[in-house]
Tab-separated table of C-alpha atoms in Angstrom:
chain	number	residue	atom	x	y	z
W	1	MET	CA	-90.545	62.162	-255.465
W	2	ALA	CA	-88.282	62.651	-258.505
W	3	GLU	CA	-88.401	59.860	-261.029
W	4	SER	CA	-84.701	59.139	-260.637
W	5	ALA	CA	-85.286	58.364	-256.972
W	6	LEU	CA	-87.886	55.704	-257.691
W	7	LYS	CA	-87.048	52.022	-257.604
W	8	PRO	CA	-87.316	50.315	-261.020
W	9	ALA	CA	-90.749	48.800	-260.433
W	10	SER	CA	-92.029	52.108	-259.037
W	11	ARG	CA	-90.677	53.988	-262.042
W	12	VAL	CA	-92.747	51.773	-264.317
W	13	THR	CA	-95.957	52.485	-262.406
W	14	HIS	CA	-95.110	56.194	-262.233
W	15	ARG	CA	-94.683	56.459	-266.023
W	16	LEU	CA	-97.790	54.408	-266.706
W	17	VAL	CA	-99.845	56.781	-264.583
W	18	ILE	CA	-98.388	59.832	-266.333
W	19	LEU	CA	-98.974	58.482	-269.850
W	20	GLY	CA	-102.429	57.190	-268.998
W	21	THR	CA	-103.381	60.549	-267.525
W	22	VAL	CA	-102.092	62.487	-270.535
W	23	VAL	CA	-103.958	60.301	-273.028
W	24	ALA	CA	-107.098	60.468	-270.890
W	25	ILE	CA	-106.913	64.271	-270.918
W	26	VAL	CA	-106.729	64.304	-274.700
W	27	ILE	CA	-109.580	61.828	-275.072
W	28	ALA	CA	-111.743	63.901	-272.751
W	29	ALA	CA	-110.851	67.068	-274.615
W	30	CYS	CA	-111.869	65.420	-277.870
W	31	GLY	CA	-115.177	64.168	-276.554
W	32	GLY	CA	-114.441	60.461	-276.238
W	33	THR	CA	-112.749	57.663	-278.150
W	34	THR	CA	-115.338	56.829	-280.767
W	35	ALA	CA	-113.536	56.139	-284.020
W	36	THR	CA	-114.559	58.078	-287.077
W	37	THR	CA	-115.982	56.130	-290.003
W	38	PRO	CA	-114.991	56.005	-293.668
W	39	PRO	CA	-116.806	58.411	-295.974
W	40	ASP	CA	-120.143	57.435	-297.499
W	41	GLU	CA	-119.564	57.857	-301.208
W	42	SER	CA	-123.257	58.526	-301.757
W	43	ALA	CA	-123.320	61.507	-299.420
W	44	PRO	CA	-121.360	64.757	-299.231
W	45	PRO	CA	-118.274	64.217	-297.051
W	46	GLY	CA	-118.547	65.473	-293.502
W	47	PRO	CA	-115.901	67.051	-291.303
W	48	THR	CA	-114.391	63.688	-290.321
W	49	SER	CA	-114.433	61.862	-293.644
W	50	GLY	CA	-112.927	62.873	-296.961
W	51	PRO	CA	-112.438	66.383	-298.300
W	52	PRO	CA	-114.375	69.142	-296.533
W	53	SER	CA	-117.443	70.430	-298.331
W	54	GLU	CA	-116.065	73.969	-298.222
W	55	ALA	CA	-112.359	74.525	-298.725
W	56	PRO	CA	-110.813	77.624	-297.153
W	57	SER	CA	-110.799	80.575	-299.555
W	58	GLY	CA	-107.413	81.951	-300.553
W	59	PRO	CA	-103.979	80.587	-299.616
W	60	VAL	CA	-103.774	78.295	-296.611
W	61	THR	CA	-100.943	77.799	-294.144
W	62	LEU	CA	-100.354	74.267	-292.905
W	63	ARG	CA	-98.666	73.820	-289.547
W	64	TRP	CA	-96.455	70.743	-289.912
W	65	MET	CA	-94.972	69.206	-286.772
W	66	ASN	CA	-91.999	67.015	-287.645
W	67	TRP	CA	-88.619	65.817	-286.459
W	68	ALA	CA	-87.101	65.738	-289.966
W	69	THR	CA	-86.016	69.377	-289.621
W	70	THR	CA	-84.433	68.992	-286.176
W	71	ASP	CA	-81.158	67.684	-287.637
W	72	GLU	CA	-79.077	70.578	-288.932
W	73	ASN	CA	-77.459	68.426	-291.616
W	74	ILE	CA	-80.775	67.146	-292.979
W	75	ARG	CA	-82.837	70.340	-292.542
W	76	PRO	CA	-81.680	72.008	-295.808
W	77	TRP	CA	-82.886	68.993	-297.812
W	78	VAL	CA	-86.325	69.123	-296.195
W	79	GLU	CA	-86.557	72.887	-296.635
W	80	ASP	CA	-85.686	72.451	-300.321
W	81	VAL	CA	-88.464	69.865	-300.682
W	82	VAL	CA	-90.957	72.164	-298.946
W	83	ALA	CA	-89.946	75.142	-301.106
W	84	HIS	CA	-90.501	73.088	-304.260
W	85	PHE	CA	-93.946	72.023	-303.042
W	86	GLU	CA	-94.878	75.643	-302.365
W	87	GLU	CA	-93.738	76.610	-305.869
W	88	GLN	CA	-95.936	73.887	-307.352
W	89	ASN	CA	-98.819	74.736	-305.002
W	90	PRO	CA	-98.862	78.539	-304.579
W	91	ASP	CA	-102.116	78.323	-302.623
W	92	ILE	CA	-100.410	76.388	-299.794
W	93	LYS	CA	-97.711	77.519	-297.377
W	94	ILE	CA	-95.945	75.104	-295.013
W	95	GLU	CA	-95.031	76.278	-291.522
W	96	SER	CA	-92.587	73.740	-290.112
W	97	GLU	CA	-92.619	73.037	-286.362
W	98	PRO	CA	-89.514	70.986	-285.467
W	99	VAL	CA	-89.837	68.696	-282.430
W	100	PRO	CA	-87.309	65.971	-281.473
W	101	VAL	CA	-88.483	62.469	-282.291
W	102	SER	CA	-88.292	61.416	-278.637
W	103	GLU	CA	-90.716	64.202	-277.659
W	104	HIS	CA	-93.089	64.401	-280.609
W	105	LEU	CA	-95.948	62.234	-279.306
W	106	ASN	CA	-96.038	63.948	-275.919
W	107	GLN	CA	-95.902	67.313	-277.686
W	108	LEU	CA	-98.799	66.350	-279.938
W	109	VAL	CA	-100.862	65.103	-277.015
W	110	THR	CA	-100.075	68.148	-274.877
W	111	ARG	CA	-100.748	70.705	-277.607
W	112	CYS	CA	-103.932	69.049	-278.775
W	113	SER	CA	-105.242	68.851	-275.215
W	114	ALA	CA	-104.842	72.639	-275.154
W	115	GLY	CA	-106.666	73.008	-278.480
W	116	ASP	CA	-103.461	73.694	-280.404
W	117	CYS	CA	-103.149	70.750	-282.816
W	118	PRO	CA	-101.053	71.165	-285.954
W	119	ASP	CA	-102.698	70.529	-289.305
W	120	ILE	CA	-100.366	67.699	-290.159
W	121	ALA	CA	-97.577	65.789	-288.430
W	122	GLN	CA	-94.811	63.295	-289.015
W	123	VAL	CA	-95.554	60.286	-286.812
W	124	GLN	CA	-94.329	56.778	-286.088
W	125	GLN	CA	-96.432	53.686	-286.485
W	126	ASN	CA	-97.951	53.175	-283.045
W	127	ASP	CA	-98.685	56.905	-282.849
W	128	ILE	CA	-101.448	56.285	-285.394
W	129	PHE	CA	-103.269	54.032	-282.914
W	130	VAL	CA	-102.800	56.363	-279.941
W	131	LEU	CA	-103.913	59.468	-281.839
W	132	GLN	CA	-106.815	57.686	-283.517
W	133	ALA	CA	-108.061	56.312	-280.194
W	134	ALA	CA	-108.072	59.885	-278.916
W	135	GLY	CA	-110.091	61.024	-281.935
W	136	LEU	CA	-107.351	63.422	-282.991
W	137	ILE	CA	-106.548	62.341	-286.549
W	138	ALA	CA	-108.726	62.133	-289.638
W	139	PRO	CA	-109.416	59.114	-291.859
W	140	LEU	CA	-107.888	59.560	-295.287
W	141	GLN	CA	-110.274	57.784	-297.624
W	142	GLY	CA	-111.942	60.093	-300.097
W	143	TYR	CA	-109.074	62.492	-300.808
W	144	ASP	CA	-107.238	60.597	-303.561
W	145	ASP	CA	-108.379	56.989	-303.595
W	146	GLU	CA	-106.382	56.209	-306.748
W	147	PHE	CA	-103.166	57.154	-304.935
W	148	VAL	CA	-104.173	55.250	-301.791
W	149	ASP	CA	-104.984	52.168	-303.872
W	150	SER	CA	-101.490	52.316	-305.394
W	151	LEU	CA	-99.791	52.002	-301.996
W	152	PRO	CA	-98.478	48.552	-300.997
W	153	ASP	CA	-100.795	46.639	-298.681
W	154	GLY	CA	-98.103	46.430	-296.007
W	155	THR	CA	-97.739	50.191	-295.657
W	156	VAL	CA	-101.501	50.687	-295.708
W	157	ASN	CA	-102.075	48.061	-293.021
W	158	LEU	CA	-99.466	49.631	-290.735
W	159	ALA	CA	-101.243	52.986	-290.937
W	160	SER	CA	-104.811	51.670	-290.677
W	161	VAL	CA	-107.095	51.076	-287.716
W	162	ASP	CA	-109.917	48.578	-288.193
W	163	GLY	CA	-109.481	48.814	-291.949
W	164	THR	CA	-109.573	52.613	-292.122
W	165	LEU	CA	-106.473	54.493	-293.293
W	166	TYR	CA	-105.202	57.213	-290.928
W	167	GLY	CA	-101.699	57.848	-292.222
W	168	VAL	CA	-99.771	58.175	-295.486
W	169	THR	CA	-96.446	56.367	-295.302
W	170	TRP	CA	-93.718	58.891	-296.081
W	171	ILE	CA	-90.754	56.552	-295.859
W	172	THR	CA	-90.353	52.812	-295.514
W	173	ALA	CA	-87.687	52.181	-292.913
W	174	PRO	CA	-86.971	48.668	-291.651
W	175	ILE	CA	-84.539	48.513	-288.744
W	176	GLY	CA	-81.645	46.428	-289.986
W	177	PHE	CA	-78.237	45.244	-288.838
W	178	TRP	CA	-75.366	47.454	-289.999
W	179	TYR	CA	-71.930	45.834	-290.015
W	180	ASN	CA	-68.532	47.473	-290.405
W	181	LYS	CA	-66.682	45.640	-293.161
W	182	GLU	CA	-63.399	47.443	-292.483
W	183	LEU	CA	-63.291	46.443	-288.816
W	184	MET	CA	-64.264	42.878	-289.679
W	185	ALA	CA	-61.493	42.615	-292.274
W	186	ASP	CA	-58.919	44.174	-289.926
W	187	ALA	CA	-59.706	41.439	-287.382
W	188	GLY	CA	-59.348	38.656	-289.939
W	189	LEU	CA	-63.081	38.104	-290.437
W	190	ASP	CA	-64.764	37.805	-293.828
W	191	PRO	CA	-66.235	41.298	-294.406
W	192	ASN	CA	-68.806	39.897	-296.812
W	193	THR	CA	-70.183	37.328	-294.370
W	194	PRO	CA	-72.042	39.098	-291.557
W	195	PRO	CA	-73.421	37.036	-288.673
W	196	THR	CA	-76.794	35.364	-289.093
W	197	THR	CA	-77.189	34.173	-285.487
W	198	ILE	CA	-76.658	35.760	-282.082
W	199	ASP	CA	-73.926	33.210	-281.313
W	200	GLU	CA	-72.048	34.089	-284.511
W	201	MET	CA	-72.399	37.786	-283.719
W	202	MET	CA	-71.054	37.409	-280.186
W	203	SER	CA	-68.107	35.369	-281.466
W	204	MET	CA	-67.243	38.100	-283.969
W	205	ILE	CA	-67.587	40.811	-281.317
W	206	ARG	CA	-65.178	38.885	-279.103
W	207	THR	CA	-62.670	38.507	-281.951
W	208	VAL	CA	-62.715	42.213	-282.827
W	209	ARG	CA	-62.744	43.572	-279.267
W	210	ASP	CA	-59.971	41.239	-278.110
W	211	GLN	CA	-57.776	43.003	-280.668
W	212	ASN	CA	-59.168	46.502	-280.092
W	213	PRO	CA	-61.112	47.061	-276.829
W	214	ASP	CA	-62.040	50.601	-277.934
W	215	ILE	CA	-64.459	49.203	-280.501
W	216	ILE	CA	-68.134	49.123	-279.466
W	217	GLY	CA	-69.358	45.676	-280.357
W	218	LEU	CA	-73.117	46.193	-280.679
W	219	GLY	CA	-75.382	49.222	-280.687
W	220	ILE	CA	-78.774	48.248	-279.277
W	221	ASP	CA	-81.564	50.523	-278.046
W	222	THR	CA	-82.340	50.162	-274.331
W	223	THR	CA	-84.334	53.364	-273.793
W	224	LEU	CA	-87.810	53.910	-272.332
W	225	ARG	CA	-89.502	54.555	-275.691
W	226	ASP	CA	-91.949	52.644	-277.832
W	227	ILE	CA	-89.461	52.786	-280.695
W	228	GLY	CA	-87.013	51.232	-278.237
W	229	VAL	CA	-89.250	48.165	-278.157
W	230	ASP	CA	-89.707	48.313	-281.946
W	231	ALA	CA	-85.921	48.131	-282.307
W	232	THR	CA	-85.390	45.518	-279.585
W	233	TRP	CA	-88.200	43.215	-280.734
W	234	PRO	CA	-86.020	41.387	-283.337
W	235	PHE	CA	-83.397	40.623	-280.682
W	236	MET	CA	-86.084	39.245	-278.362
W	237	HIS	CA	-87.397	37.294	-281.350
W	238	ALA	CA	-83.958	35.700	-281.797
W	239	PHE	CA	-84.343	34.146	-278.336
W	240	GLY	CA	-87.971	33.183	-278.935
W	241	ALA	CA	-89.131	35.839	-276.448
W	242	GLN	CA	-92.422	37.607	-277.121
W	243	PRO	CA	-93.499	39.793	-274.166
W	244	ILE	CA	-96.988	40.373	-275.609
W	245	LYS	CA	-98.742	37.516	-277.382
W	246	ASP	CA	-102.345	37.234	-278.538
W	247	GLY	CA	-103.213	40.417	-276.656
W	248	LYS	CA	-101.910	39.105	-273.331
W	249	ALA	CA	-98.758	39.361	-271.223
W	250	ASN	CA	-96.191	36.704	-272.126
W	251	ALA	CA	-92.995	37.864	-270.426
W	252	ASN	CA	-92.518	35.245	-267.716
W	253	THR	CA	-90.955	32.640	-269.990
W	254	PRO	CA	-87.579	30.863	-270.225
W	255	GLU	CA	-87.045	32.599	-273.571
W	256	MET	CA	-87.447	36.050	-272.020
W	257	GLN	CA	-85.112	35.108	-269.186
W	258	ALA	CA	-82.492	34.010	-271.732
W	259	PHE	CA	-82.821	37.331	-273.563
W	260	LEU	CA	-82.540	39.337	-270.330
W	261	GLN	CA	-79.435	37.379	-269.287
W	262	TRP	CA	-77.888	38.128	-272.677
W	263	ILE	CA	-78.521	41.862	-272.179
W	264	ARG	CA	-76.932	41.708	-268.711
W	265	ASP	CA	-73.852	39.938	-270.066
W	266	LEU	CA	-73.619	42.290	-273.058
W	267	VAL	CA	-73.341	45.314	-270.768
W	268	ALA	CA	-71.183	43.606	-268.141
W	269	ASN	CA	-68.629	42.631	-270.783
W	270	GLY	CA	-68.512	46.160	-272.208
W	271	ASP	CA	-69.820	45.016	-275.578
W	272	THR	CA	-72.440	47.790	-275.716
W	273	LEU	CA	-73.207	51.135	-274.085
W	274	PRO	CA	-76.327	50.911	-271.879
W	275	GLY	CA	-79.247	53.328	-271.819
W	276	LYS	CA	-78.658	54.561	-275.366
W	277	LYS	CA	-81.014	55.180	-278.270
W	278	PHE	CA	-79.951	53.295	-281.359
W	279	GLY	CA	-79.274	56.674	-282.968
W	280	ASP	CA	-76.699	57.451	-280.276
W	281	PHE	CA	-74.350	54.901	-281.843
W	282	ARG	CA	-74.116	56.896	-285.079
W	283	GLN	CA	-71.379	59.061	-283.570
W	284	SER	CA	-69.128	56.065	-282.919
W	285	ALA	CA	-70.070	54.741	-286.361
W	286	ALA	CA	-68.888	58.020	-287.907
W	287	GLN	CA	-65.630	57.645	-285.945
W	288	ASN	CA	-65.209	54.092	-287.274
W	289	LEU	CA	-65.402	52.695	-283.741
W	290	GLN	CA	-68.649	50.738	-284.147
W	291	LEU	CA	-68.655	47.117	-285.268
W	292	PHE	CA	-72.375	46.284	-285.384
W	293	PHE	CA	-75.526	48.262	-284.639
W	294	GLU	CA	-79.220	48.341	-285.378
W	295	ASP	CA	-80.527	51.272	-287.392
W	296	GLY	CA	-82.772	52.164	-290.286
W	297	PRO	CA	-81.876	53.253	-293.822
W	298	TYR	CA	-81.695	56.839	-292.548
W	299	MET	CA	-78.400	55.904	-290.843
W	300	LYS	CA	-76.487	56.640	-294.049
W	301	GLY	CA	-77.421	60.303	-294.338
W	302	LEU	CA	-76.965	60.961	-290.636
W	303	VAL	CA	-73.539	59.321	-290.378
W	304	GLN	CA	-72.363	61.118	-293.513
W	305	GLY	CA	-73.557	64.341	-291.890
W	306	LEU	CA	-71.200	63.625	-288.997
W	307	ASP	CA	-68.253	62.912	-291.310
W	308	SER	CA	-68.079	65.124	-294.389
W	309	THR	CA	-65.237	63.010	-295.842
W	310	LEU	CA	-67.450	59.914	-296.019
W	311	THR	CA	-68.501	59.914	-299.660
W	312	ASP	CA	-71.078	57.450	-300.956
W	313	GLU	CA	-68.271	55.295	-302.362
W	314	LEU	CA	-66.412	55.202	-299.047
W	315	PHE	CA	-69.630	54.639	-297.113
W	316	TYR	CA	-70.523	51.501	-299.053
W	317	GLU	CA	-66.929	50.257	-298.851
W	318	ARG	CA	-67.135	50.491	-295.065
W	319	TRP	CA	-70.733	49.577	-294.296
W	320	GLY	CA	-73.045	46.752	-295.202
W	321	VAL	CA	-76.521	46.043	-293.877
W	322	THR	CA	-78.566	42.890	-293.496
W	323	ALA	CA	-81.281	41.445	-291.279
W	324	ILE	CA	-80.747	41.296	-287.512
W	325	PRO	CA	-79.259	37.927	-286.474
W	326	GLY	CA	-81.644	35.216	-285.353
W	327	GLY	CA	-81.368	32.316	-282.949
W	328	ALA	CA	-81.825	28.583	-282.718
W	329	GLY	CA	-85.590	28.744	-283.162
W	330	ASN	CA	-86.059	31.895	-285.225
W	331	GLY	CA	-84.206	33.147	-288.264
W	332	PRO	CA	-82.941	36.682	-288.942
W	333	SER	CA	-85.508	39.470	-288.814
W	334	ALA	CA	-85.846	43.243	-289.044
W	335	GLY	CA	-87.533	45.875	-286.947
W	336	SER	CA	-90.203	48.306	-288.012
W	337	SER	CA	-89.790	52.085	-288.080
W	338	ASP	CA	-91.803	53.482	-290.984
W	339	HIS	CA	-92.648	57.178	-290.789
W	340	GLN	CA	-96.151	58.318	-291.630
W	341	ILE	CA	-97.914	61.610	-292.192
W	342	ALA	CA	-101.143	62.093	-290.225
W	343	ILE	CA	-103.757	64.809	-290.723
W	344	PHE	CA	-105.593	66.181	-287.708
W	345	GLU	CA	-109.363	66.361	-287.340
W	346	SER	CA	-109.163	69.976	-286.189
W	347	SER	CA	-107.516	71.109	-289.437
W	348	THR	CA	-109.673	73.247	-291.708
W	349	ALA	CA	-107.394	72.472	-294.666
W	350	LYS	CA	-107.396	68.681	-294.828
W	351	GLU	CA	-107.391	68.520	-298.628
W	352	ALA	CA	-104.305	70.740	-298.787
W	353	ALA	CA	-102.691	68.663	-296.051
W	354	PHE	CA	-103.332	65.466	-298.004
W	355	ARG	CA	-101.783	67.049	-301.102
W	356	PHE	CA	-98.631	67.733	-299.093
W	357	ALA	CA	-98.579	64.199	-297.656
W	358	LYS	CA	-98.945	62.671	-301.126
W	359	TYR	CA	-96.185	64.939	-302.447
W	360	LEU	CA	-93.735	63.887	-299.722
W	361	ALA	CA	-94.413	60.211	-300.402
W	362	SER	CA	-94.499	60.105	-304.182
W	363	ASP	CA	-93.046	63.182	-305.887
W	364	VAL	CA	-89.817	62.528	-307.786
W	365	TYR	CA	-88.284	65.825	-306.654
W	366	ALA	CA	-89.030	65.056	-303.005
W	367	ILE	CA	-87.599	61.551	-303.321
W	368	LYS	CA	-84.518	62.740	-305.219
W	369	THR	CA	-83.834	65.648	-302.852
W	370	TYR	CA	-84.578	64.131	-299.432
W	371	THR	CA	-85.624	60.487	-299.389
W	372	ALA	CA	-82.835	58.961	-301.474
W	373	PRO	CA	-79.873	61.107	-300.288
W	374	TYR	CA	-80.894	60.338	-296.706
W	375	GLY	CA	-80.658	56.646	-297.569
W	376	LEU	CA	-84.403	56.127	-297.195
W	377	LEU	CA	-86.956	54.244	-299.269
W	378	PRO	CA	-90.196	55.676	-300.672
W	379	PRO	CA	-93.367	53.637	-300.059
W	380	LEU	CA	-93.854	53.103	-303.798
W	381	ALA	CA	-91.531	51.114	-306.057
W	382	GLY	CA	-90.394	52.023	-309.557
W	383	PHE	CA	-88.440	55.241	-308.966
W	384	GLU	CA	-84.991	53.727	-309.606
W	385	GLY	CA	-84.902	54.987	-313.197
W	386	GLU	CA	-85.613	58.585	-312.208
W	387	VAL	CA	-83.736	58.464	-308.894
W	388	PRO	CA	-80.446	56.579	-309.423
W	389	GLN	CA	-79.499	57.019	-305.738
W	390	LEU	CA	-82.038	54.319	-304.886
W	391	ALA	CA	-79.994	51.740	-306.818
W	392	ASN	CA	-77.420	51.171	-304.062
W	393	PRO	CA	-76.454	48.122	-301.977
W	394	ALA	CA	-78.103	49.341	-298.768
W	395	SER	CA	-81.428	50.198	-300.379
W	396	GLN	CA	-81.534	46.830	-302.112
W	397	ALA	CA	-80.724	45.069	-298.830
W	398	PHE	CA	-83.543	46.892	-297.047
W	399	ILE	CA	-85.961	46.006	-299.837
W	400	GLU	CA	-85.000	42.344	-299.388
W	401	MET	CA	-85.687	42.665	-295.648
W	402	GLY	CA	-89.324	43.455	-296.325
W	403	ASP	CA	-90.343	39.823	-295.915
W	404	VAL	CA	-88.774	39.475	-292.444
W	405	VAL	CA	-89.924	42.733	-290.826
W	406	LEU	CA	-91.499	42.043	-287.433
W	407	VAL	CA	-94.448	44.226	-286.498
W	408	PRO	CA	-95.095	44.428	-282.737
W	409	PRO	CA	-98.706	44.292	-281.498
W	410	TYR	CA	-99.463	47.945	-282.169
W	411	GLY	CA	-102.558	49.467	-280.624
W	412	PRO	CA	-103.662	52.012	-278.005
W	413	GLN	CA	-102.142	49.892	-275.212
W	414	TYR	CA	-98.774	49.452	-276.899
W	415	ALA	CA	-97.353	52.861	-275.933
W	416	THR	CA	-98.153	52.054	-272.311
W	417	SER	CA	-96.882	48.486	-272.446
W	418	THR	CA	-93.482	49.472	-273.824
W	419	LEU	CA	-92.534	51.200	-270.591
W	420	PRO	CA	-92.531	48.130	-268.314
W	421	ILE	CA	-90.744	46.155	-271.025
W	422	MET	CA	-87.888	48.623	-271.388
W	423	ALA	CA	-87.687	49.555	-267.698
W	424	ASN	CA	-87.226	45.917	-266.784
W	425	ILE	CA	-84.662	45.459	-269.534
W	426	GLN	CA	-82.783	48.341	-267.901
W	427	ARG	CA	-83.002	46.547	-264.558
W	428	THR	CA	-80.946	43.691	-265.958
W	429	TYR	CA	-77.822	45.850	-266.208
W	430	SER	CA	-78.495	48.492	-263.557
W	431	THR	CA	-79.262	46.096	-260.672
W	432	GLN	CA	-78.288	42.657	-259.451
W	433	ASP	CA	-81.927	41.557	-259.224
W	434	ALA	CA	-82.480	37.947	-260.215
W	435	ILE	CA	-83.302	37.554	-263.905
W	436	GLU	CA	-86.260	35.344	-262.998
W	437	THR	CA	-87.645	38.097	-260.742
W	438	ILE	CA	-87.275	40.703	-263.481
W	439	ALA	CA	-89.198	38.525	-265.945
W	440	ILE	CA	-91.954	37.960	-263.371
W	441	ASP	CA	-92.206	41.703	-262.689
W	442	MET	CA	-92.327	42.522	-266.406
W	443	HIS	CA	-95.113	40.006	-266.871
W	444	ALA	CA	-97.090	41.395	-263.920
W	445	ALA	CA	-96.739	44.967	-265.207
W	446	LEU	CA	-97.969	43.908	-268.647
W	447	GLU	CA	-100.938	42.134	-267.057
W	448	ARG	CA	-101.917	45.470	-265.543
W	449	VAL	CA	-102.023	46.858	-269.077
W	450	TYR	CA	-103.620	43.972	-270.969
W	451	GLY	CA	-105.405	42.111	-268.186
W	452	LYS	CA	-104.854	38.520	-267.105
C-alpha cells in the first residue's frame, strides 16, 4: 500500500517500521551498537580513538557529504572556502558530495549499510546520536585537544554522547522568530516591538491580514522531520506542552491539546501554509509577503539569494529577529539547529578530516567567506574584529538568544519519536478528528518508542 493511502495512525507505524529497519541494518552491518571509548593517553591510539597510528602516505582525498553545496546561491562561497583549505593543505583534497538536508541522514545510513561511508559529513544534532549508536562515527578526542577545550561547553555537549565528543560544531544556529518591520509599520504596528507572547502574535497577524489577506501570517514547520520537531518545540513550549518528558511519553495533556487546537485554527484561518518546511517560507519572505516566521541565522543569506536587490542595509531595515513568543506559563524561547561535522569510523584519513572540520569552524577566511555572509555564527566568539559582518543586529540578537535555546531530548530514539509527533500535528489540520483523540494517539505512539 502506498504511504499516501494510509490513514494517519497507520502512516506513523509504517514510517517507524521503515526507520527502525534501516537503522537496524546499519547497526548489524557495523557489528553492533557498542559505543567506542575515548583514547587512552598512555597507549598508542587505536582505529576508533584519536589519530591513527599510521597516516596514509601521500595526498589524501576526503569525501565530504554535505547540504551546504546544494543551494546554487551559496555553493560558490563553500567552494571558495574549500579551495582555500586545499591551498593551505596541499596534501588534502576535498571531494564534495551534495545531498539535500531532508535526505542526508537516510543517505548516510543507506550508503554506510552498503559499505560506502564518506570520510566526513555535515550533520544535524540528533544525527550524532543516531550515527554513534550505529557505531558509524569516530570519537574526536586526541586530535587537537587544545582546540576542543576552547569550544563553548554548550556546543560540546550538543555533539557529545555520554561525555565523548563525536562532532565539531561548524555553525551555531538557534531557530529564532523573524519579523517583517515594513509590514508591521504599514499596518500601524510598532516595527520595533515584536510580539513576546502567542496572543500578541495572533493579534498582530489579525491586524496585518485584515488589511492585506495576501500576507502569510506565520511560517511554522509542520513536516515529518526531526528538525520539524526541533523547530516546533518552542511553540509547544509556549503552551506548556512537552511530548517527551523524563524519557517517557507526555503527549496526552491539556497543554498539548491546546497547542494542537492552535495549529488547527492557524491553518483553518489561513494564517499559515500547512505541510511546509520552515525554509519554504523564505520565498514569500523574499517577496515581502511574510509577516512572521521561524528560521535560523542562515535565513539572511538564503533570502538575499532569492532577491539580488536586497542589500544588507535593506535587509536589516526590513527584518528583525528575536526569540519565539512564549505563553502564559513559559517565556520566549528559541529552537536548536546547530550544524556539526562528523568523522566516520571507516575513514582512513581521520586526522586530515579533523583538520578540515577545525578549519571550517575556526578559520578566519572560512568565517569571512561563508559563515558571516550567510548570516551564520561560528562556534567560537571573538572574531568580530577580523570579520566585521558578524557585528550586525541579527547576529547580536541570535547571540542573546543563547540563554533561551530549548534542546529537545536528543538520543537514538528521538529520530523515531519525531514521526508520531509531526504526523499527529498534521492530523489536526488534515482531518476533523477530535483534538483529544489526536493527543491520545500521539501519546500511545510515543509509548511504543519509549515504553510506558
